[in-house]
Amino acid sequence: MTKKTTLHTIHAPDLLAYSHGLRATYGDHALTYARRRAADLAHCGDHDGEAVWHSLIGLLEHQPDQA
């Protein structure tokens, strides 16, 4: 039996670190990238993955854009 990774197994510090990495990699486009990724996962029926990306979106919305 395969164990599914869910939002409950991803810790807040890990999400925060990943959101900073997204911002460093994609700059001002990080939020757009995250929204697109969440939509792709929703379309595929991966609702746990979609929830993780929505958590990342929330974090990105509260991080300042890179100058």
CSV table of C-alpha atoms in Angstrom, one decimal:
chain,number,residue,atom,x,y,z
A,1,MET,CA,0.0,0.0,0.0
A,2,THR,CA,1.3,3.4,-1.0
A,3,LYS,CA,1.2,6.2,1.6
A,4,LYS,CA,-0.1,9.5,0.3
A,5,THR,CA,1.5,12.7,1.3
A,6,THR,CA,-1.0,15.2,2.6
A,7,LEU,CA,-1.0,18.7,3.8
A,8,HIS,CA,-0.9,17.5,7.3
A,9,THR,CA,2.5,15.9,6.8
A,10,ILE,CA,4.1,19.1,5.4
A,11,HIS,CA,5.3,21.3,8.2
A,12,ALA,CA,4.9,25.1,8.1
A,13,PRO,CA,8.7,25.8,8.2
A,14,ASP,CA,9.1,23.6,5.0
A,15,LEU,CA,6.3,25.5,3.3
A,16,LEU,CA,7.8,28.8,4.2
A,17,ALA,CA,11.2,27.8,3.0
A,18,TYR,CA,9.7,26.5,-0.3
A,19,SER,CA,7.8,29.8,-0.8
A,20,HIS,CA,11.0,31.7,-0.4
A,21,GLY,CA,12.7,29.4,-2.9
A,22,LEU,CA,9.8,30.0,-5.4
A,23,ARG,CA,10.2,33.8,-4.9
A,24,ALA,CA,14.0,33.6,-5.4
A,25,THR,CA,13.5,31.4,-8.6
A,26,TYR,CA,10.5,33.1,-10.2
A,27,GLY,CA,10.7,36.6,-8.7
A,28,ASP,CA,7.6,38.6,-9.4
A,29,HIS,CA,6.1,35.6,-11.4
A,30,ALA,CA,6.2,33.2,-8.4
A,31,LEU,CA,2.6,33.8,-7.5
A,32,THR,CA,1.4,33.3,-11.1
A,33,TYR,CA,3.5,30.1,-11.2
A,34,ALA,CA,2.0,28.8,-8.0
A,35,ARG,CA,-1.6,29.6,-9.1
A,36,ARG,CA,-1.0,27.8,-12.4
A,37,ARG,CA,0.5,24.8,-10.6
A,38,ALA,CA,-2.5,24.6,-8.2
A,39,ALA,CA,-4.9,24.7,-11.1
A,40,ASP,CA,-3.0,22.0,-13.0
A,41,LEU,CA,-3.2,19.7,-9.9
A,42,ALA,CA,-6.9,20.4,-9.4
A,43,HIS,CA,-7.5,19.5,-13.1
A,44,CYS,CA,-5.7,16.2,-12.5
A,45,GLY,CA,-7.7,15.5,-9.4
A,46,ASP,CA,-4.8,15.8,-7.0
A,47,HIS,CA,-6.6,17.7,-4.3
A,48,ASP,CA,-3.9,17.2,-1.6
A,49,GLY,CA,-1.3,18.7,-3.9
A,50,GLU,CA,-3.7,21.5,-4.8
A,51,ALA,CA,-4.1,22.3,-1.1
A,52,VAL,CA,-0.4,22.5,-0.6
A,53,TRP,CA,0.0,24.9,-3.5
A,54,HIS,CA,-2.8,27.0,-2.1
A,55,SER,CA,-0.9,27.2,1.2
A,56,LEU,CA,2.1,28.3,-0.8
A,57,ILE,CA,0.0,30.9,-2.6
A,58,GLY,CA,-1.1,32.3,0.8
A,59,LEU,CA,2.5,32.6,1.9
A,60,LEU,CA,3.6,34.2,-1.4
A,61,GLU,CA,0.8,36.8,-1.1
A,62,HIS,CA,2.3,38.0,2.2
A,63,GLN,CA,5.9,38.1,0.9
A,64,PRO,CA,7.0,41.4,-0.7
A,65,ASP,CA,7.9,41.3,-4.4
A,66,GLN,CA,11.5,41.3,-5.2
A,67,ALA,CA,12.9,44.6,-6.2
